Amino acid sequence: SSHGQPRSQPVHHLPPPVRHHRPSLASKVAVLGAKRRHRGQPLSLLLKQSASVSQLSSLYDYSARRVSGFDGPASLSDCLKGSRVVVIPAGVPRKPGMTRDDLFNTNAGIVADLITAVAKTCPKAMICIVTNPVNSTVPIAAEILKKHNAYDPRRLFGVTTTLDIVRSNAFVAEAKGLDVSKTPGEAVEWTLKQLSTTAALAGERAGDRRAQRRHDHPSDQPGGASVSFKAQDRETLTTRIQNAGTEVVNAKAGAGSATLSMAFAAEKFVDSVLQAIDGKRGVIECAFVESTVTEAPYFSTPLLLGRDGVEENLGLGNLIEFEAKLLQAAMPELQQNIAKGVKFVKERY
Ligand code: LMR
């Protein structure tokens, strides 16, 4: 049976990658949940190639839905020991017809158990949550960490937002005939995601916000193009970004959700985190974090990253009406998702 008892699974301690420069600090990264066909597997492969990662530890499988009295399994603590960054893609993916929230019953407990191990083994690690529903699993992680006096809101990130940015950039670049490698974060600056109703927003004022941001953080996003869209195109594009995850789920027809693009996005995020903790200035990424930007206690916005994680939340900037409406529409469901995660920990742990 795959439930109840933790199955002991091999931990792959991979040799350090060939690199052109050495990171100045030890930068061990742990990936929890890297079984076959799972997004953690291509993610591990990409991290293995990254010059920022000194050591990679991937926990192959995590089958137990609940693990009691978590001191083990030994392989999990081995995997986590000494990690600067922990990435959690474990859990089940959507099948066609499912919402992300439909994954809650299976994935909530998995995240809670893995975070318990993180709190005990490497409480200072930067924690990157990929497991859906991220709107709920990030609050779950926060509540578990609080119980272990290990919660620091600067170090807990929901990173599926990065995937929305990657998608936004790809679609915007495609629409405008731009080089996607030169448009990161430019046309679409922030996303509300993981909500069936919402997603990345392409706004006419993106250019203004970017100009302001570049003024504040001169090293951010050099060389990007400024783009704007007609209202109709903006709507079409937004819907496409909103539905991109579902498009992949449907195309895979039961075999899972996006693995390669998610791995690409998560690797990009982890690389940024590692560079920031290594002292690089002006590193900006979007993630779903504890937040006072909106009335919801967690939200996705661009973040200035530093040695201790989030150094500054860069907020939403000025919204055009189209964006403000999407934000408003997203709120009730987002609030519900967050409350559900908090309640889960209060009742079960
Ligand atoms: C995605 O957007 O691809 C992920 O959130 C996975 C999913 O279920 O869509």
mmCIF file of N, CA and C in Angstrom, residues 38-121:
data_model
loop_
_atom_site.group_PDB
_atom_site.id
_atom_site.type_symbol
_atom_site.label_atom_id
_atom_site.label_comp_id
_atom_site.label_asym_id
_atom_site.label_seq_id
_atom_site.Cartn_x
_atom_site.Cartn_y
_atom_site.Cartn_z
ATOM 1 N N HIS A 38 7.590 12.828 -12.711
ATOM 2 C CA HIS A 38 7.183 13.928 -11.845
ATOM 3 C C HIS A 38 8.020 15.154 -12.168
ATOM 4 N N ARG A 39 7.454 16.329 -11.889
ATOM 5 C CA ARG A 39 8.172 17.568 -12.214
ATOM 6 C C ARG A 39 9.476 17.706 -11.432
ATOM 7 N N GLY A 40 9.563 17.033 -10.272
ATOM 8 C CA GLY A 40 10.803 17.111 -9.500
ATOM 9 C C GLY A 40 11.993 16.500 -10.222
ATOM 10 N N GLN A 41 11.701 15.639 -11.192
ATOM 11 C CA GLN A 41 12.803 14.969 -11.878
ATOM 12 C C GLN A 41 13.514 15.900 -12.875
ATOM 13 N N PRO A 42 12.786 16.498 -13.821
ATOM 14 C CA PRO A 42 13.483 17.479 -14.668
ATOM 15 C C PRO A 42 14.045 18.654 -13.863
ATOM 16 N N LEU A 43 13.383 19.008 -12.771
ATOM 17 C CA LEU A 43 13.910 20.079 -11.923
ATOM 18 C C LEU A 43 15.286 19.697 -11.370
ATOM 19 N N SER A 44 15.392 18.453 -10.901
ATOM 20 C CA SER A 44 16.676 17.989 -10.368
ATOM 21 C C SER A 44 17.749 18.030 -11.445
ATOM 22 N N LEU A 45 17.361 17.630 -12.635
ATOM 23 C CA LEU A 45 18.311 17.635 -13.749
ATOM 24 C C LEU A 45 18.822 19.054 -14.024
ATOM 25 N N LEU A 46 17.912 20.009 -14.045
ATOM 26 C CA LEU A 46 18.316 21.397 -14.305
ATOM 27 C C LEU A 46 19.184 21.937 -13.174
ATOM 28 N N LEU A 47 18.791 21.644 -11.937
ATOM 29 C CA LEU A 47 19.574 22.135 -10.796
ATOM 30 C C LEU A 47 20.978 21.547 -10.809
ATOM 31 N N LYS A 48 21.031 20.292 -11.263
ATOM 32 C CA LYS A 48 22.318 19.614 -11.347
ATOM 33 C C LYS A 48 23.275 20.366 -12.272
ATOM 34 N N GLN A 49 22.721 21.014 -13.279
ATOM 35 C CA GLN A 49 23.540 21.752 -14.249
ATOM 36 C C GLN A 49 23.868 23.164 -13.767
ATOM 37 N N SER A 50 23.208 23.596 -12.706
ATOM 38 C CA SER A 50 23.322 24.996 -12.309
ATOM 39 C C SER A 50 24.644 25.282 -11.610
ATOM 40 N N ALA A 51 25.277 26.348 -12.016
ATOM 41 C CA ALA A 51 26.547 26.749 -11.410
ATOM 42 C C ALA A 51 26.343 27.239 -9.980
ATOM 43 N N SER A 52 25.105 27.590 -9.619
ATOM 44 C CA SER A 52 24.866 28.120 -8.279
ATOM 45 C C SER A 52 24.704 27.029 -7.229
ATOM 46 N N VAL A 53 24.532 25.799 -7.674
ATOM 47 C CA VAL A 53 24.240 24.711 -6.740
ATOM 48 C C VAL A 53 25.509 23.893 -6.483
ATOM 49 N N SER A 54 25.922 23.814 -5.219
ATOM 50 C CA SER A 54 27.145 23.053 -4.925
ATOM 51 C C SER A 54 26.833 21.582 -4.679
ATOM 52 N N GLN A 55 25.670 21.301 -4.150
ATOM 53 C CA GLN A 55 25.296 19.918 -3.869
ATOM 54 C C GLN A 55 23.787 19.771 -4.020
ATOM 55 N N LEU A 56 23.391 18.683 -4.630
ATOM 56 C CA LEU A 56 21.969 18.451 -4.859
ATOM 57 C C LEU A 56 21.562 17.130 -4.253
ATOM 58 N N SER A 57 20.459 17.151 -3.534
ATOM 59 C CA SER A 57 19.952 15.949 -2.908
ATOM 60 C C SER A 57 18.489 15.808 -3.290
ATOM 61 N N SER A 58 18.155 14.760 -4.030
ATOM 62 C CA SER A 58 16.763 14.612 -4.442
ATOM 63 C C SER A 58 16.136 13.407 -3.771
ATOM 64 N N LEU A 59 15.059 13.631 -3.081
ATOM 65 C CA LEU A 59 14.317 12.522 -2.497
ATOM 66 C C LEU A 59 13.427 11.962 -3.589
ATOM 67 N N TYR A 60 13.683 10.726 -3.938
ATOM 68 C CA TYR A 60 13.019 10.137 -5.087
ATOM 69 C C TYR A 60 11.506 10.094 -4.928
ATOM 70 N N ASP A 61 11.068 9.512 -3.858
ATOM 71 C CA ASP A 61 9.627 9.312 -3.714
ATOM 72 C C ASP A 61 9.184 9.658 -2.296
ATOM 73 N N TYR A 62 7.964 10.042 -2.209
ATOM 74 C CA TYR A 62 7.407 10.277 -0.889
ATOM 75 C C TYR A 62 5.967 9.822 -0.951
ATOM 76 N N SER A 63 5.750 8.604 -0.540
ATOM 77 C CA SER A 63 4.444 7.997 -0.782
ATOM 78 C C SER A 63 3.504 8.079 0.401
ATOM 79 N N ALA A 64 4.059 8.261 1.574
ATOM 80 C CA ALA A 64 3.203 8.253 2.751
ATOM 81 C C ALA A 64 2.345 9.499 2.783
ATOM 82 N N ARG A 65 1.088 9.334 3.016
ATOM 83 C CA ARG A 65 0.226 10.499 3.079
ATOM 84 C C ARG A 65 0.432 11.185 4.428
ATOM 85 N N ARG A 66 0.569 10.413 5.448
ATOM 86 C CA ARG A 66 0.840 10.984 6.760
ATOM 87 C C ARG A 66 1.999 10.208 7.372
ATOM 88 N N VAL A 67 2.830 10.890 8.072
ATOM 89 C CA VAL A 67 3.918 10.227 8.786
ATOM 90 C C VAL A 67 3.835 10.699 10.225
ATOM 91 N N SER A 68 3.737 9.749 11.149
ATOM 92 C CA SER A 68 3.573 10.171 12.531
ATOM 93 C C SER A 68 4.929 10.281 13.209
ATOM 94 N N GLY A 69 5.010 11.170 14.183
ATOM 95 C CA GLY A 69 6.224 11.343 14.990
ATOM 96 C C GLY A 69 7.458 11.494 14.119
ATOM 97 N N PHE A 70 7.469 12.524 13.353
ATOM 98 C CA PHE A 70 8.424 12.627 12.273
ATOM 99 C C PHE A 70 9.854 12.849 12.726
ATOM 100 N N ASP A 71 10.599 11.783 12.910
ATOM 101 C CA ASP A 71 12.046 11.917 13.021
ATOM 102 C C ASP A 71 12.659 11.315 11.767
ATOM 103 N N GLY A 72 11.910 10.601 11.080
ATOM 104 C CA GLY A 72 12.357 9.941 9.875
ATOM 105 C C GLY A 72 11.347 10.150 8.793
ATOM 106 N N PRO A 73 11.337 9.467 7.697
ATOM 107 C CA PRO A 73 12.311 8.422 7.443
ATOM 108 C C PRO A 73 13.723 8.986 7.322
ATOM 109 N N ALA A 74 14.670 8.156 7.678
ATOM 110 C CA ALA A 74 16.057 8.601 7.720
ATOM 111 C C ALA A 74 16.473 9.228 6.401
ATOM 112 N N SER A 75 15.979 8.649 5.305
ATOM 113 C CA SER A 75 16.387 9.182 4.008
ATOM 114 C C SER A 75 15.973 10.639 3.849
ATOM 115 N N LEU A 76 14.838 10.995 4.447
ATOM 116 C CA LEU A 76 14.366 12.372 4.326
ATOM 117 C C LEU A 76 15.275 13.325 5.090
ATOM 118 N N SER A 77 15.637 12.960 6.333
ATOM 119 C CA SER A 77 16.519 13.874 7.062
ATOM 120 C C SER A 77 17.921 13.937 6.444
ATOM 121 N N ASP A 78 18.377 12.820 5.894
ATOM 122 C CA ASP A 78 19.655 12.838 5.167
ATOM 123 C C ASP A 78 19.600 13.843 4.021
ATOM 124 N N CYS A 79 18.495 13.746 3.319
ATOM 125 C CA CYS A 79 18.300 14.595 2.149
ATOM 126 C C CYS A 79 18.309 16.075 2.537
ATOM 127 N N LEU A 80 17.698 16.368 3.681
ATOM 128 C CA LEU A 80 17.527 17.768 4.079
ATOM 129 C C LEU A 80 18.726 18.369 4.802
ATOM 130 N N LYS A 81 19.480 17.518 5.439
ATOM 131 C CA LYS A 81 20.553 18.012 6.318
ATOM 132 C C LYS A 81 21.481 19.003 5.596
ATOM 133 N N GLY A 82 21.621 20.186 6.187
ATOM 134 C CA GLY A 82 22.546 21.174 5.636
ATOM 135 C C GLY A 82 22.045 21.933 4.419
ATOM 136 N N SER A 83 20.775 21.750 4.053
ATOM 137 C CA SER A 83 20.276 22.405 2.845
ATOM 138 C C SER A 83 20.071 23.904 3.054
ATOM 139 N N ARG A 84 20.507 24.701 2.083
ATOM 140 C CA ARG A 84 20.245 26.143 2.107
ATOM 141 C C ARG A 84 18.883 26.416 1.485
ATOM 142 N N VAL A 85 18.539 25.602 0.498
ATOM 143 C CA VAL A 85 17.262 25.770 -0.204
ATOM 144 C C VAL A 85 16.573 24.418 -0.289
ATOM 145 N N VAL A 86 15.300 24.391 0.030
ATOM 146 C CA VAL A 86 14.504 23.171 -0.117
ATOM 147 C C VAL A 86 13.379 23.455 -1.111
ATOM 148 N N VAL A 87 13.262 22.621 -2.123
ATOM 149 C CA VAL A 87 12.187 22.775 -3.103
ATOM 150 C C VAL A 87 11.234 21.611 -2.930
ATOM 151 N N ILE A 88 9.959 21.896 -2.844
ATOM 152 C CA ILE A 88 8.961 20.836 -2.624
ATOM 153 C C ILE A 88 7.987 20.744 -3.796
ATOM 154 N N PRO A 89 8.255 19.842 -4.736
ATOM 155 C CA PRO A 89 7.290 19.571 -5.795
ATOM 156 C C PRO A 89 6.473 18.299 -5.533
ATOM 157 N N ALA A 90 6.632 17.671 -4.368
ATOM 158 C CA ALA A 90 5.969 16.392 -4.070
ATOM 159 C C ALA A 90 4.450 16.514 -4.170
ATOM 160 N N GLY A 91 3.800 15.387 -4.301
ATOM 161 C CA GLY A 91 2.340 15.381 -4.327
ATOM 162 C C GLY A 91 1.798 14.997 -5.689
ATOM 163 N N VAL A 92 0.473 14.928 -5.752
ATOM 164 C CA VAL A 92 -0.158 14.482 -7.000
ATOM 165 C C VAL A 92 -0.509 15.669 -7.882
ATOM 166 N N PRO A 93 -0.456 15.465 -9.205
ATOM 167 C CA PRO A 93 -0.862 16.517 -10.143
ATOM 168 C C PRO A 93 -2.341 16.410 -10.492
ATOM 169 N N ARG A 94 -2.841 17.448 -11.155
ATOM 170 C CA ARG A 94 -4.238 17.426 -11.598
ATOM 171 C C ARG A 94 -4.437 16.452 -12.745
ATOM 172 N N LYS A 95 -5.684 15.985 -12.845
ATOM 173 C CA LYS A 95 -6.149 15.267 -14.037
ATOM 174 C C LYS A 95 -7.183 16.162 -14.706
ATOM 175 N N PRO A 96 -7.500 15.886 -15.973
ATOM 176 C CA PRO A 96 -8.486 16.739 -16.649
ATOM 177 C C PRO A 96 -9.770 16.852 -15.831
ATOM 178 N N GLY A 97 -10.321 18.050 -15.770
ATOM 179 C CA GLY A 97 -11.564 18.278 -15.040
ATOM 180 C C GLY A 97 -11.357 18.680 -13.590
ATOM 181 N N MET A 98 -10.146 18.551 -13.096
ATOM 182 C CA MET A 98 -9.896 18.905 -11.692
ATOM 183 C C MET A 98 -9.435 20.362 -11.570
ATOM 184 N N THR A 99 -9.796 20.974 -10.442
ATOM 185 C CA THR A 99 -9.209 22.263 -10.096
ATOM 186 C C THR A 99 -7.982 21.983 -9.234
ATOM 187 N N ARG A 100 -7.194 23.002 -9.017
ATOM 188 C CA ARG A 100 -6.025 22.812 -8.143
ATOM 189 C C ARG A 100 -6.474 22.495 -6.717
ATOM 190 N N ASP A 101 -7.588 23.100 -6.336
ATOM 191 C CA ASP A 101 -8.106 22.855 -4.993
ATOM 192 C C ASP A 101 -8.501 21.391 -4.788
ATOM 193 N N ASP A 102 -8.850 20.708 -5.875
ATOM 194 C CA ASP A 102 -9.200 19.283 -5.764
ATOM 195 C C ASP A 102 -8.007 18.443 -5.285
ATOM 196 N N LEU A 103 -6.825 19.005 -5.344
ATOM 197 C CA LEU A 103 -5.636 18.257 -4.894
ATOM 198 C C LEU A 103 -5.409 18.401 -3.394
ATOM 199 N N PHE A 104 -6.193 19.273 -2.771
ATOM 200 C CA PHE A 104 -5.943 19.617 -1.367
ATOM 201 C C PHE A 104 -5.864 18.381 -0.468
ATOM 202 N N ASN A 105 -6.869 17.514 -0.560
ATOM 203 C CA ASN A 105 -6.940 16.387 0.380
ATOM 204 C C ASN A 105 -5.702 15.511 0.353
ATOM 205 N N THR A 106 -5.137 15.315 -0.808
ATOM 206 C CA THR A 106 -3.934 14.496 -0.915
ATOM 207 C C THR A 106 -2.673 15.290 -0.579
ATOM 208 N N ASN A 107 -2.575 16.487 -1.115
ATOM 209 C CA ASN A 107 -1.300 17.189 -1.042
ATOM 210 C C ASN A 107 -1.067 17.973 0.246
ATOM 211 N N ALA A 108 -2.145 18.360 0.928
ATOM 212 C CA ALA A 108 -1.988 19.160 2.148
ATOM 213 C C ALA A 108 -1.159 18.414 3.190
ATOM 214 N N GLY A 109 -1.498 17.151 3.414
ATOM 215 C CA GLY A 109 -0.789 16.351 4.411
ATOM 216 C C GLY A 109 0.657 16.090 4.020
ATOM 217 N N ILE A 110 0.884 15.891 2.741
ATOM 218 C CA ILE A 110 2.252 15.648 2.255
ATOM 219 C C ILE A 110 3.128 16.862 2.540
ATOM 220 N N VAL A 111 2.612 18.037 2.202
ATOM 221 C CA VAL A 111 3.390 19.263 2.443
ATOM 222 C C VAL A 111 3.606 19.466 3.940
ATOM 223 N N ALA A 112 2.550 19.259 4.725
ATOM 224 C CA ALA A 112 2.673 19.455 6.171
ATOM 225 C C ALA A 112 3.763 18.537 6.745
ATOM 226 N N ASP A 113 3.777 17.288 6.320
ATOM 227 C CA ASP A 113 4.770 16.346 6.844
ATOM 228 C C ASP A 113 6.183 16.700 6.395
ATOM 229 N N LEU A 114 6.316 17.061 5.147
ATOM 230 C CA LEU A 114 7.657 17.412 4.656
ATOM 231 C C LEU A 114 8.174 18.678 5.345
ATOM 232 N N ILE A 115 7.280 19.644 5.555
ATOM 233 C CA ILE A 115 7.697 20.889 6.221
ATOM 234 C C ILE A 115 8.074 20.610 7.683
ATOM 235 N N THR A 116 7.378 19.660 8.302
ATOM 236 C CA THR A 116 7.751 19.280 9.663
ATOM 237 C C THR A 116 9.204 18.811 9.688
ATOM 238 N N ALA A 117 9.567 18.024 8.712
ATOM 239 C CA ALA A 117 10.948 17.539 8.629
ATOM 240 C C ALA A 117 11.919 18.689 8.354
ATOM 241 N N VAL A 118 11.511 19.612 7.513
ATOM 242 C CA VAL A 118 12.360 20.789 7.237
ATOM 243 C C VAL A 118 12.575 21.575 8.525
ATOM 244 N N ALA A 119 11.488 21.800 9.275
ATOM 245 C CA ALA A 119 11.568 22.574 10.524
ATOM 246 C C ALA A 119 12.538 21.925 11.496
ATOM 247 N N LYS A 120 12.576 20.600 11.494
ATOM 248 C CA LYS A 120 13.438 19.888 12.437
ATOM 249 C C LYS A 120 14.870 19.769 11.940
ATOM 250 N N THR A 121 15.037 19.711 10.627
ATOM 251 C CA THR A 121 16.354 19.372 10.080
ATOM 252 C C THR A 121 17.136 20.586 9.584
#
